[in-house]
């Protein structure tokens, strides 16, 4: 039995409108984007957005633009009716944000829409649309401009609701799109509120730095530097963060083409190439790039949401952006390159240390990654101190080098068999890998000899050891803080003057969602309004600059959002150790002896928390070769 092919028929207007809405209106944030862009095209200088229940219950966008004449309202809600293009030539010279004539028609197809609008010197009009059809139209008292209220989004397409994410995620999408639009139009004052609570307010004075401060917070804005570049086709300008200020995703990179927020992989890559090696892997800067270009070089008609565009001379623009950022970093050389902290160097160091201990690589050298820190600290130089300890005469040949295969080799193998995974006495909670465990237990009991300005000098059976005092102190500080965080036995110290910490709206919302997790490390934050927290005490494991430390720690919760608790604690401890131990200090002989003893007890005496080498060894044989004793 053969089945007949269904007859071809024309879809109803209501169904075609719902299909079109599926292309343009993906979520509540799409409604906000389309309505705000219409307000900008209408010449508004003030735009207010308010929403409830993540935008599903209600979205209100009000502006002071030109308004819509009464006889134009029906056309405004008709598909492919627009005032922004007239012919094919205009389609390739689009200078407005909207031009397809789909926004209001698509929104009204899936929600209740109420518009109150008034053009200059005209009586206002109120019109209500449901399911794409006009229900009422009447006179209304209104100032020049337009107010659109969208209620019960997706009321007639409930299947769309299952594709939405959590209310918090949808709210963050709305905040994100308004943030980016406001960065593209610093000359317009934006106010965004959720059920009456203000999430964003920009001054609208044309100052991009002030707009960035309102969007991302003053603390971030202070660490951003302006840049600009131009050629015969493009003008590039904006603000970029210093290399030490990074995020774990590209979400804080905003590319604005003639004011329009766009997504473009090649331009994102150009920004990262501008930073070069000053950023480590999987860390991204905070950048706002404003690009001005002749609309003839841009095709914005390649995607319904207009966030993806086609650019002529994209390669030339990429080079211009890369040059602008790299040249700017050269003129602000506060941050050194990141090559010194590459993971490959740390892993090679581990292998070298294992060879130094056993002279053969006989254990698993896989190493758990330790925290990476992206902050430059310049050590303070110290005055050399003479030591009174008697020196060993190293010119006398000694034949007891135990780091080659001798009778002690069997003892070394016996020690290994007691380690994980061979030994039975180790706790499953220990996080030291087999290789690290071997290193930690193989450090001999060093005899202190003296110190230079930077290094502690020690020996063991004729082998000479140089210990970087700064790295050793950081290792010990890291372990102390990390253990305190793990045990959660945190003592509080009250502040005479409570700290008020201001953040950008997105950062504020993310930190607020993690406030219970943050309490576990002893930082207690209270919502103080206007995207700020108040802190009345601090944990005693924080020393020195309390506000600076707390901001860095909170930034860790933003940057390392998906880390396990123990990994996050390790990163915080490493960060604080680096911030707290910033230079060499003048230690007495007794203090140096205690430091060496504590270092030997640590989980990894060979590296600080950043993976930098703590000590090096010059064997007795190496010393003999240096002094040509065997010739």
Coordinates of C-alpha atoms in Angstrom, one line a residue:
X1 CA 0.0 0.0 0.0
X2 CA 1.5 3.3 -1.0
X3 CA 1.0 6.5 1.0
X4 CA -0.1 9.7 -0.7
X5 CA 2.2 12.7 -0.4
X6 CA 0.5 15.4 1.7
X7 CA -0.8 18.3 -0.2
X8 CA 1.2 21.5 -0.1
X9 CA -0.7 24.4 1.5
X10 CA 0.0 27.9 2.7
X11 CA 0.6 28.3 6.4
X12 CA -1.8 30.6 8.4
X13 CA -0.5 34.0 9.3
X14 CA -0.7 33.1 13.0
X15 CA 1.5 30.1 12.5
X16 CA 4.0 31.9 10.4
X17 CA 4.3 34.6 13.0
X18 CA 5.0 31.9 15.7
X19 CA 7.7 30.3 13.5
X20 CA 9.3 33.7 12.9
X21 CA 9.1 34.3 16.7
X22 CA 11.1 31.1 17.2
X23 CA 13.9 32.6 15.2
X24 CA 14.0 36.0 16.9
X25 CA 12.6 35.4 20.4
X26 CA 14.6 32.6 21.9
X27 CA 14.2 33.6 25.6
X28 CA 13.2 36.6 27.7
X29 CA 16.6 38.3 27.1
X30 CA 15.8 38.3 23.4
X31 CA 12.7 40.4 24.1
X32 CA 14.7 42.8 26.1
X33 CA 17.3 43.1 23.4
X34 CA 14.8 43.7 20.6
X35 CA 12.9 46.3 22.5
X36 CA 16.0 48.2 23.8
X37 CA 17.4 48.3 20.3
X38 CA 14.2 49.8 19.0
X39 CA 14.4 52.5 21.7
X40 CA 18.0 53.3 20.7
X41 CA 16.9 53.5 17.0
X42 CA 14.2 55.9 18.1
X43 CA 16.8 58.3 19.4
X44 CA 16.2 57.8 23.1
X45 CA 18.7 59.3 25.6
X46 CA 17.1 57.5 28.6
X47 CA 15.9 53.9 28.6
X48 CA 14.4 52.0 31.6
X49 CA 14.0 48.3 31.7
X50 CA 12.1 46.4 34.4
X51 CA 11.2 42.7 34.6
X52 CA 9.6 40.2 36.9
X53 CA 10.1 36.4 37.2
X54 CA 13.1 36.3 34.9
X55 CA 11.0 38.2 32.3
X56 CA 8.4 35.4 31.8
X57 CA 5.7 37.3 33.8
X58 CA 6.5 40.8 32.7
X59 CA 9.0 42.9 30.8
X60 CA 8.7 46.7 30.6
X61 CA 10.9 48.9 28.4
X62 CA 10.3 52.7 28.5
X63 CA 12.2 55.4 26.5
X64 CA 12.1 59.1 25.7
X65 CA 12.6 58.6 22.0
X66 CA 10.6 59.9 19.0
X67 CA 7.5 57.7 19.7
X68 CA 5.2 56.2 17.1
X69 CA 2.4 58.1 15.4
X70 CA -1.1 56.6 15.8
X71 CA -1.4 55.7 12.1
X72 CA 1.9 53.8 12.2
X73 CA 1.1 51.5 15.2
X74 CA -0.5 48.7 13.1
X75 CA 2.4 48.7 10.7
X76 CA 4.9 48.5 13.6
X77 CA 3.3 45.2 14.6
X78 CA 3.2 43.8 11.0
X79 CA 6.0 41.5 9.8
X80 CA 8.6 43.0 7.5
X81 CA 7.3 46.5 8.0
X82 CA 10.1 48.9 8.9
X83 CA 11.1 52.6 8.7
X84 CA 14.8 51.8 8.5
X85 CA 15.3 50.5 4.9
X86 CA 13.6 51.4 1.7
X87 CA 15.4 49.5 -1.1
X88 CA 18.1 46.9 -1.7
X89 CA 20.9 49.5 -1.5
X90 CA 19.8 50.4 2.1
X91 CA 20.1 46.7 3.1
X92 CA 23.8 46.9 2.6
X93 CA 24.2 50.3 4.3
X94 CA 22.4 49.6 7.6
X95 CA 23.3 52.0 10.3
X96 CA 20.5 51.1 12.8
X97 CA 20.3 48.2 15.2
X98 CA 17.0 46.9 13.9
X99 CA 15.8 46.8 10.3
X100 CA 14.1 43.5 9.5
X101 CA 10.7 44.6 10.9
X102 CA 10.2 41.4 12.9
X103 CA 10.7 42.3 16.5
X104 CA 7.2 43.6 17.6
X105 CA 5.4 41.2 15.4
X106 CA 7.4 38.2 16.7
X107 CA 6.9 39.3 20.4
X108 CA 3.2 39.9 20.0
X109 CA 2.8 36.4 18.5
X110 CA 3.9 34.7 21.7
X111 CA 2.8 37.2 24.5
X112 CA 0.4 39.9 25.6
X113 CA 1.9 43.3 24.5
X114 CA 0.7 46.7 25.6
X115 CA 2.1 49.8 24.0
X116 CA 1.7 53.4 25.2
X117 CA 3.4 55.8 22.8
X118 CA 3.3 59.5 21.8
X119 CA 5.1 61.4 19.1
X120 CA 6.1 65.0 19.5
X121 CA 3.1 67.4 20.0
X122 CA 0.6 64.5 19.6
X123 CA -1.9 62.8 21.9
X124 CA -0.7 59.5 23.2
X125 CA -2.0 56.1 22.1
X126 CA -2.5 52.9 24.0
X127 CA -2.8 49.7 22.0
X128 CA -3.0 46.0 23.2
X129 CA -1.9 43.1 21.0
X130 CA -2.5 39.4 21.8
X131 CA -1.4 36.5 19.6
X132 CA -0.4 38.9 16.9
X133 CA -3.8 40.5 16.7
X134 CA -4.8 44.0 18.0
X135 CA -7.4 43.9 20.7
X136 CA -7.8 47.5 21.7
X137 CA -6.6 51.0 20.8
X138 CA -7.4 54.2 22.7
X139 CA -6.2 57.6 23.6
X140 CA -3.8 57.8 26.6
X141 CA -1.9 60.4 28.5
X142 CA 1.7 60.0 27.7
X143 CA 5.0 61.9 27.3
X144 CA 7.0 61.8 24.1
X145 CA 8.4 58.3 23.8
X146 CA 7.3 54.7 24.0
X147 CA 6.5 52.3 26.8
X148 CA 6.0 48.6 25.9
X149 CA 4.9 46.0 28.5
X150 CA 5.2 42.3 27.6
X151 CA 3.3 39.9 29.8
X152 CA 3.0 36.1 30.0
X153 CA 5.8 35.3 27.5
X154 CA 5.2 32.1 25.5
X155 CA 1.6 31.8 26.7
X156 CA 0.5 30.2 23.5
X157 CA 3.7 28.2 22.9
X158 CA 4.2 26.4 26.3
X159 CA 6.6 23.9 24.7
X160 CA 9.2 26.7 24.4
X161 CA 9.3 26.9 28.2
X162 CA 11.0 23.5 28.6
X163 CA 14.0 24.9 26.7
X164 CA 14.6 27.7 29.1
X165 CA 17.1 27.3 31.9
X166 CA 16.7 28.2 35.6
X167 CA 15.1 31.6 36.5
X168 CA 18.5 32.8 37.8
X169 CA 20.2 31.9 34.5
X170 CA 17.5 33.7 32.5
X171 CA 17.8 36.7 34.7
X172 CA 21.6 36.7 34.2
X173 CA 21.1 36.6 30.4
X174 CA 18.9 39.7 30.6
X175 CA 21.5 41.5 32.8
X176 CA 24.3 40.4 30.4
X177 CA 22.6 41.8 27.2
X178 CA 21.7 45.1 28.8
X179 CA 25.3 45.4 30.1
X180 CA 26.7 44.9 26.6
X181 CA 24.3 47.3 25.0
X182 CA 25.1 50.0 27.6
X183 CA 28.8 49.6 26.9
X184 CA 28.1 50.2 23.2
X185 CA 26.1 53.4 24.0
X186 CA 27.7 55.2 26.9
X187 CA 25.9 58.4 25.8
X188 CA 22.5 56.8 26.7
X189 CA 21.4 56.4 30.4
X190 CA 20.2 52.9 31.1
X191 CA 18.3 51.7 34.2
X192 CA 17.7 48.0 34.7
X193 CA 15.7 46.6 37.6
X194 CA 14.3 43.3 38.7
X195 CA 10.9 43.7 40.4
X196 CA 11.8 47.3 41.3
X197 CA 15.3 46.5 42.6
X198 CA 17.9 48.3 40.5
X199 CA 20.6 46.1 39.0
X200 CA 22.3 48.6 36.7
X201 CA 22.2 52.4 36.3
X202 CA 24.5 54.2 33.9
X203 CA 25.1 57.9 33.8
X204 CA 24.6 58.4 30.0
X205 CA 27.3 61.1 29.8
X206 CA 29.4 59.4 27.1
X207 CA 32.2 58.4 29.4
X208 CA 33.0 54.7 28.7
X209 CA 35.1 54.3 31.8
X210 CA 32.2 55.4 34.0
X211 CA 29.9 53.0 32.2
X212 CA 32.4 50.2 32.7
X213 CA 32.5 51.1 36.4
X214 CA 28.7 50.8 36.6
X215 CA 28.6 47.6 34.7
X216 CA 31.6 45.7 36.2
X217 CA 32.3 47.7 39.3
X218 CA 34.7 50.5 40.2
X219 CA 37.4 48.1 41.3
X220 CA 37.7 46.5 37.8
X221 CA 37.3 49.8 36.0
X222 CA 40.4 51.2 37.9
X223 CA 42.5 48.3 36.5
X224 CA 41.5 49.0 32.9
X225 CA 43.5 51.1 30.5
X226 CA 42.4 52.9 27.3
X227 CA 43.6 51.9 23.8
X228 CA 42.9 53.1 20.3
X229 CA 44.1 52.5 16.7
X230 CA 42.9 53.3 13.2
X231 CA 43.5 52.8 9.5
X232 CA 41.7 54.0 6.4
X233 CA 38.8 51.6 7.0
X234 CA 38.4 51.1 10.8
X235 CA 38.7 53.1 14.0
X236 CA 39.3 50.9 17.1
X237 CA 39.1 52.1 20.7
X238 CA 38.1 50.9 24.1
X239 CA 39.3 49.8 27.5
X240 CA 41.3 46.7 28.3
X241 CA 42.2 45.1 31.7
X242 CA 45.8 44.8 32.8
X243 CA 47.1 41.2 32.4
X244 CA 46.8 40.4 36.1
X245 CA 43.0 40.9 36.0
X246 CA 41.4 37.8 34.2
X247 CA 38.3 35.7 34.1
X248 CA 37.8 32.0 33.4
X249 CA 35.6 32.6 30.3
X250 CA 35.4 35.0 27.3
X251 CA 32.1 36.4 28.6
X252 CA 33.9 39.6 29.7
X253 CA 35.1 40.4 26.2
X254 CA 32.6 42.8 24.4
X255 CA 33.0 43.6 20.7
X256 CA 30.8 46.5 19.6
X257 CA 30.6 47.2 15.9
X258 CA 29.0 50.6 15.3
X259 CA 27.4 50.2 18.7
X260 CA 26.1 46.7 17.9
X261 CA 27.2 43.9 20.2
X262 CA 28.5 41.0 18.0
X263 CA 30.1 37.6 18.4
X264 CA 33.1 37.0 16.2
X265 CA 35.7 34.2 16.8
X266 CA 38.4 35.8 14.7
X267 CA 38.2 39.2 16.5
X268 CA 38.2 37.4 19.9
X269 CA 41.4 35.6 18.8
X270 CA 42.9 38.9 17.7
X271 CA 42.3 40.3 21.2
X272 CA 44.0 37.3 22.9
X273 CA 46.9 37.5 20.4
X274 CA 47.3 41.1 21.5
X275 CA 48.0 39.9 25.1
X276 CA 50.3 37.2 23.9
X277 CA 52.1 35.3 26.6
X278 CA 51.0 37.7 29.3
X279 CA 48.0 35.6 29.9
X280 CA 48.1 31.9 30.9
X281 CA 46.0 29.2 29.5
X282 CA 42.2 29.4 30.0
X283 CA 42.3 32.9 31.4
X284 CA 40.7 35.8 29.6
X285 CA 40.8 39.5 30.0
X286 CA 38.1 42.1 30.5
X287 CA 37.9 44.1 27.3
X288 CA 35.5 46.5 25.6
X289 CA 36.3 47.1 21.9
X290 CA 34.4 49.7 20.1
X291 CA 34.8 49.5 16.3
X292 CA 33.7 52.2 13.9
X293 CA 33.4 51.2 10.2
X294 CA 31.5 52.2 7.1
X295 CA 28.3 50.2 7.1
X296 CA 29.0 49.2 3.5
X297 CA 31.8 47.0 4.8
X298 CA 29.4 45.1 7.1
X299 CA 26.6 42.6 6.3
X300 CA 24.4 42.4 9.4
X301 CA 21.7 40.4 7.6
X302 CA 23.2 36.9 8.1
X303 CA 21.4 36.0 11.3
X304 CA 17.9 36.7 12.7
X305 CA 19.3 38.1 16.0
X306 CA 21.9 40.1 14.1
X307 CA 24.6 39.1 16.7
X308 CA 26.7 37.4 13.9
X309 CA 27.8 39.6 11.0
X310 CA 29.9 39.3 7.9
X311 CA 32.8 41.7 7.7
X312 CA 34.9 42.8 4.7
X313 CA 38.6 43.1 5.4
X314 CA 38.2 41.1 8.6
X315 CA 41.9 40.1 8.5
X316 CA 43.0 43.7 8.4
X317 CA 40.7 44.6 11.3
X318 CA 42.1 41.6 13.4
X319 CA 45.6 42.9 12.8
X320 CA 44.6 46.4 13.9
X321 CA 43.1 45.2 17.1
X322 CA 46.0 42.9 17.9
X323 CA 48.5 45.8 17.3
X324 CA 46.4 48.2 19.4
X325 CA 46.4 45.9 22.5
X326 CA 50.0 44.7 22.2
X327 CA 51.3 48.3 21.7
X328 CA 49.3 49.4 24.7
X329 CA 50.8 46.7 26.9
X330 CA 54.3 47.7 25.8
X331 CA 53.6 51.2 27.0
X332 CA 52.3 49.7 30.3
X333 CA 55.0 47.1 31.2
X334 CA 53.9 46.4 34.7
X335 CA 53.3 42.7 34.0
X336 CA 56.0 40.3 33.0
X337 CA 55.4 37.4 30.6
X338 CA 53.9 34.2 31.8
X339 CA 56.5 31.8 30.4
X340 CA 58.1 31.3 33.9
X341 CA 54.9 29.6 35.2
X342 CA 54.2 27.2 32.3
X343 CA 53.1 23.8 33.5
X344 CA 55.6 21.9 31.3
X345 CA 58.5 23.6 33.2
X346 CA 57.0 22.5 36.5
X347 CA 56.6 18.9 35.4
X348 CA 60.2 18.7 34.1
X349 CA 61.4 20.1 37.5
X350 CA 59.6 17.2 39.2
X351 CA 61.3 14.6 37.0
X352 CA 64.6 16.3 37.7
X353 CA 64.0 16.1 41.5
X354 CA 63.1 12.4 41.3
X355 CA 66.3 11.7 39.5
X356 CA 68.2 13.8 42.1
X357 CA 66.7 11.6 44.9
X358 CA 67.0 8.2 43.4
X359 CA 69.1 8.6 40.2
X360 CA 66.5 6.6 38.3
X361 CA 62.9 7.3 37.4
X362 CA 61.3 4.3 39.2
X363 CA 58.0 5.8 40.4
X364 CA 54.9 7.4 38.8
X365 CA 55.8 11.0 38.1
X366 CA 52.2 12.1 37.4
X367 CA 51.6 15.3 39.3
X368 CA 48.4 16.9 40.4
X369 CA 48.3 20.5 39.0
X370 CA 48.9 23.1 41.7
X371 CA 47.3 26.5 41.7
X372 CA 48.4 29.1 39.1
X373 CA 48.7 32.6 40.3
X374 CA 48.5 35.6 37.9
X375 CA 49.8 38.5 39.9
X376 CA 53.2 40.1 39.7
X377 CA 55.0 40.6 43.0
X378 CA 58.4 42.2 43.1
X379 CA 60.5 40.8 46.0
X380 CA 62.1 43.2 48.4
X381 CA 65.8 42.9 48.4
X382 CA 67.5 42.4 51.7
X383 CA 70.9 43.2 53.2
X384 CA 73.2 40.2 53.4
X385 CA 73.8 38.8 56.9
X386 CA 76.9 37.0 58.0
X387 CA 76.5 33.7 59.7
X388 CA 78.5 32.5 62.6
X389 CA 78.1 28.8 61.8
X390 CA 81.3 26.9 61.1
X391 CA 81.6 26.0 57.4
X392 CA 82.3 22.5 56.1
X393 CA 85.5 22.3 54.1
X394 CA 84.1 21.2 50.7
X395 CA 87.5 20.9 49.1
X396 CA 88.1 17.6 50.8
X397 CA 87.1 14.6 48.6
X398 CA 84.2 12.5 50.1
X399 CA 83.1 9.1 48.8
X400 CA 79.7 8.8 50.5
X401 CA 77.5 10.2 47.8
X402 CA 74.2 8.4 48.5
X403 CA 72.4 9.6 45.4
X404 CA 74.0 7.0 43.1
X405 CA 73.3 3.3 43.1
X406 CA 75.2 2.0 46.1
X407 CA 74.2 -0.1 49.1
X408 CA 71.5 2.5 50.0
X409 CA 69.6 1.7 46.8
X410 CA 67.8 -1.2 48.4
X411 CA 66.8 1.1 51.3
X412 CA 65.3 3.6 48.8
X413 CA 63.3 0.8 47.1
X414 CA 62.0 -0.3 50.5
X415 CA 60.8 3.2 51.3
X416 CA 58.9 3.3 48.0
X417 CA 57.1 0.1 48.8
X418 CA 55.6 1.8 51.9
X419 CA 54.1 4.6 49.8
X420 CA 50.8 4.8 48.0
X421 CA 49.6 2.7 46.2
X422 CA 51.7 -0.1 47.8
X423 CA 51.4 0.8 51.4
X424 CA 48.2 0.1 53.4
X425 CA 48.6 2.7 56.1
X426 CA 47.9 5.8 54.0
X427 CA 44.6 7.6 54.3
X428 CA 42.4 7.9 51.2
X429 CA 42.0 11.6 52.0
X430 CA 45.6 12.4 51.3
X431 CA 45.9 14.3 48.0
X432 CA 49.7 14.0 47.5
X433 CA 50.5 12.0 44.4
X434 CA 53.0 9.1 44.5
X435 CA 55.7 11.3 42.9
X436 CA 55.2 14.1 45.4
X437 CA 55.1 11.7 48.3
X438 CA 58.5 10.4 47.3
X439 CA 59.9 13.8 47.0
X440 CA 58.6 14.9 50.4
X441 CA 59.9 11.9 52.3
X442 CA 63.3 11.9 50.5
X443 CA 64.5 15.4 51.6
X444 CA 67.4 14.8 54.0
X445 CA 67.9 16.6 57.3
X446 CA 69.9 19.5 56.1
X447 CA 72.6 21.2 58.2
X448 CA 72.4 25.0 58.1
X449 CA 75.6 26.7 57.0
X450 CA 74.7 30.3 56.3
X451 CA 72.8 32.7 54.0
X452 CA 73.2 35.2 51.2
X453 CA 70.9 38.0 50.4
X454 CA 68.5 35.6 48.7
X455 CA 69.4 32.0 49.5
X456 CA 69.9 29.8 52.6
X457 CA 73.0 27.6 52.3
X458 CA 72.8 24.1 53.8
X459 CA 74.6 20.7 53.4
X460 CA 74.1 17.0 53.8
X461 CA 76.9 14.5 53.6
X462 CA 79.0 16.7 51.4
X463 CA 76.2 17.8 49.1
X464 CA 75.5 21.5 48.9
X465 CA 71.9 22.8 49.0
X466 CA 70.7 26.3 48.1
X467 CA 67.2 27.2 49.4
X468 CA 65.2 30.1 48.1
X469 CA 64.1 31.7 51.3
X470 CA 61.0 33.5 49.7
X471 CA 59.8 30.3 48.0
X472 CA 60.3 28.2 51.2
X473 CA 58.3 30.7 53.3
X474 CA 55.5 30.8 50.7
X475 CA 55.3 27.0 50.7
X476 CA 55.0 26.9 54.5
X477 CA 52.4 29.8 54.6
X478 CA 50.4 28.0 51.9
X479 CA 50.3 24.8 53.8
X480 CA 49.2 26.6 57.0
X481 CA 46.4 28.4 55.3
X482 CA 45.3 25.4 53.3
X483 CA 45.1 23.3 56.5
X484 CA 43.1 26.0 58.2
X485 CA 40.6 26.1 55.4
X486 CA 40.3 22.3 55.2
X487 CA 39.7 22.0 59.0
X488 CA 37.2 24.9 58.9
X489 CA 38.5 26.1 62.4
X490 CA 38.5 29.7 61.5
X491 CA 38.9 32.5 64.1
X492 CA 37.3 35.9 63.3
X493 CA 38.8 39.4 63.9
X494 CA 36.4 42.3 64.1
X495 CA 36.9 45.4 62.0
X496 CA 36.8 48.8 63.6
X497 CA 35.3 50.2 60.4
X498 CA 33.3 47.7 58.3
X499 CA 34.3 47.3 54.7
X500 CA 31.9 48.1 51.9
X501 CA 32.8 46.1 48.8
X502 CA 31.2 47.3 45.5
X503 CA 30.9 45.0 42.4
X504 CA 29.5 45.0 39.0
X505 CA 25.9 43.6 38.7
X506 CA 26.9 40.3 37.2
X507 CA 29.7 39.7 39.7
X508 CA 27.4 40.8 42.6
X509 CA 24.7 38.3 41.6
X510 CA 27.3 35.5 41.2
X511 CA 28.9 36.2 44.6
X512 CA 25.5 36.5 46.2
X513 CA 24.6 33.0 44.9
X514 CA 27.8 31.6 46.5
X515 CA 27.5 33.4 49.8
X516 CA 27.0 30.2 51.8
X517 CA 30.1 28.7 50.2
X518 CA 32.2 31.8 51.0
X519 CA 31.2 31.6 54.6
X520 CA 33.1 28.3 54.9
X521 CA 36.4 30.2 54.6
X522 CA 35.4 32.7 57.2
X523 CA 34.3 35.6 55.0
X524 CA 30.9 36.8 56.0
X525 CA 29.1 39.2 53.6
X526 CA 25.9 41.0 54.0
X527 CA 23.9 42.5 51.1
X528 CA 24.3 46.3 51.4
X529 CA 22.3 47.3 48.4
X530 CA 23.4 48.9 45.1
X531 CA 25.5 45.9 44.1
X532 CA 27.6 46.0 47.3
X533 CA 28.4 43.9 50.3
X534 CA 29.3 44.9 53.9
X535 CA 31.9 42.9 55.9
X536 CA 32.2 43.5 59.6
X537 CA 35.0 40.9 60.4
X538 CA 37.6 38.9 58.7
X539 CA 39.3 35.5 59.2
X540 CA 42.6 35.7 61.1
X541 CA 44.4 33.7 58.4
X542 CA 44.3 36.9 56.3
X543 CA 47.2 39.2 57.1
X544 CA 48.1 42.6 55.7
X545 CA 45.7 44.3 53.3
X546 CA 42.4 42.8 54.2
X547 CA 40.3 44.5 51.5
X548 CA 42.8 43.6 48.8
X549 CA 43.0 40.0 50.0
X550 CA 39.2 39.6 50.2
X551 CA 38.7 41.0 46.7
X552 CA 41.3 38.6 45.3
X553 CA 39.6 35.7 47.1
X554 CA 36.1 36.6 45.9
X555 CA 37.5 36.9 42.5
X556 CA 38.7 33.3 42.8
X557 CA 35.0 32.2 43.3
X558 CA 34.2 34.0 40.0
X559 CA 37.2 32.8 38.1
X560 CA 37.2 29.1 39.3
X561 CA 33.5 28.7 39.4
X562 CA 33.4 24.9 38.8
X563 CA 36.3 23.7 41.0
X564 CA 35.9 21.2 43.8
X565 CA 36.0 22.6 47.3
X566 CA 39.5 21.3 48.1
X567 CA 40.9 22.6 44.8
X568 CA 39.4 26.0 45.4
X569 CA 40.8 26.0 48.9
X570 CA 44.3 25.2 47.5
X571 CA 44.0 28.1 45.0
X572 CA 42.9 30.5 47.7
X573 CA 45.7 29.4 50.0
X574 CA 48.3 29.8 47.2
X575 CA 46.9 33.2 46.3
X576 CA 47.1 34.4 49.9
X577 CA 50.6 33.0 50.4
X578 CA 51.8 34.9 47.4
X579 CA 50.1 38.1 48.5
X580 CA 51.3 37.8 52.1
X581 CA 55.0 36.7 51.5
X582 CA 56.2 39.4 49.1
X583 CA 60.0 39.6 49.8
X584 CA 63.0 38.2 51.6
X585 CA 63.4 39.0 55.3
X586 CA 66.5 39.0 57.5
X587 CA 66.4 35.7 59.5
X588 CA 68.6 34.7 62.3
X589 CA 70.6 31.4 62.2
X590 CA 68.0 29.8 64.6
X591 CA 65.1 31.0 62.4
X592 CA 66.8 29.5 59.4
X593 CA 67.3 26.2 61.1
X594 CA 63.6 26.1 62.1
X595 CA 62.6 27.0 58.6
X596 CA 64.6 24.1 57.2
X597 CA 63.1 21.7 59.7
X598 CA 59.5 22.9 58.9
X599 CA 60.2 22.6 55.2
X600 CA 61.3 19.0 55.5
X601 CA 57.9 18.2 57.1
X602 CA 55.9 19.8 54.4
X603 CA 54.0 17.9 51.7
X604 CA 56.3 19.1 48.9
X605 CA 59.5 20.8 50.1
X606 CA 60.8 21.2 46.5
X607 CA 58.2 23.6 45.2
X608 CA 56.2 26.6 46.4
X609 CA 52.5 26.7 45.8
X610 CA 53.1 28.2 42.4
X611 CA 55.3 25.4 41.3
X612 CA 58.5 27.4 41.5
X613 CA 61.6 25.6 42.7
X614 CA 62.4 26.0 46.4
X615 CA 65.8 24.4 46.5
X616 CA 68.6 23.0 44.3
X617 CA 71.3 20.5 45.1
X618 CA 74.9 20.4 44.0
X619 CA 76.2 16.9 44.6
X620 CA 79.6 16.1 45.9
X621 CA 80.6 14.7 42.5
X622 CA 79.5 17.9 40.7
X623 CA 81.6 19.9 43.1
X624 CA 84.6 17.8 42.4
X625 CA 84.1 18.3 38.7
X626 CA 83.7 22.1 39.1
X627 CA 87.0 22.3 40.9
X628 CA 88.6 19.7 38.6
X629 CA 89.6 17.4 41.5
X630 CA 89.7 14.3 39.2
X631 CA 92.1 15.7 36.7

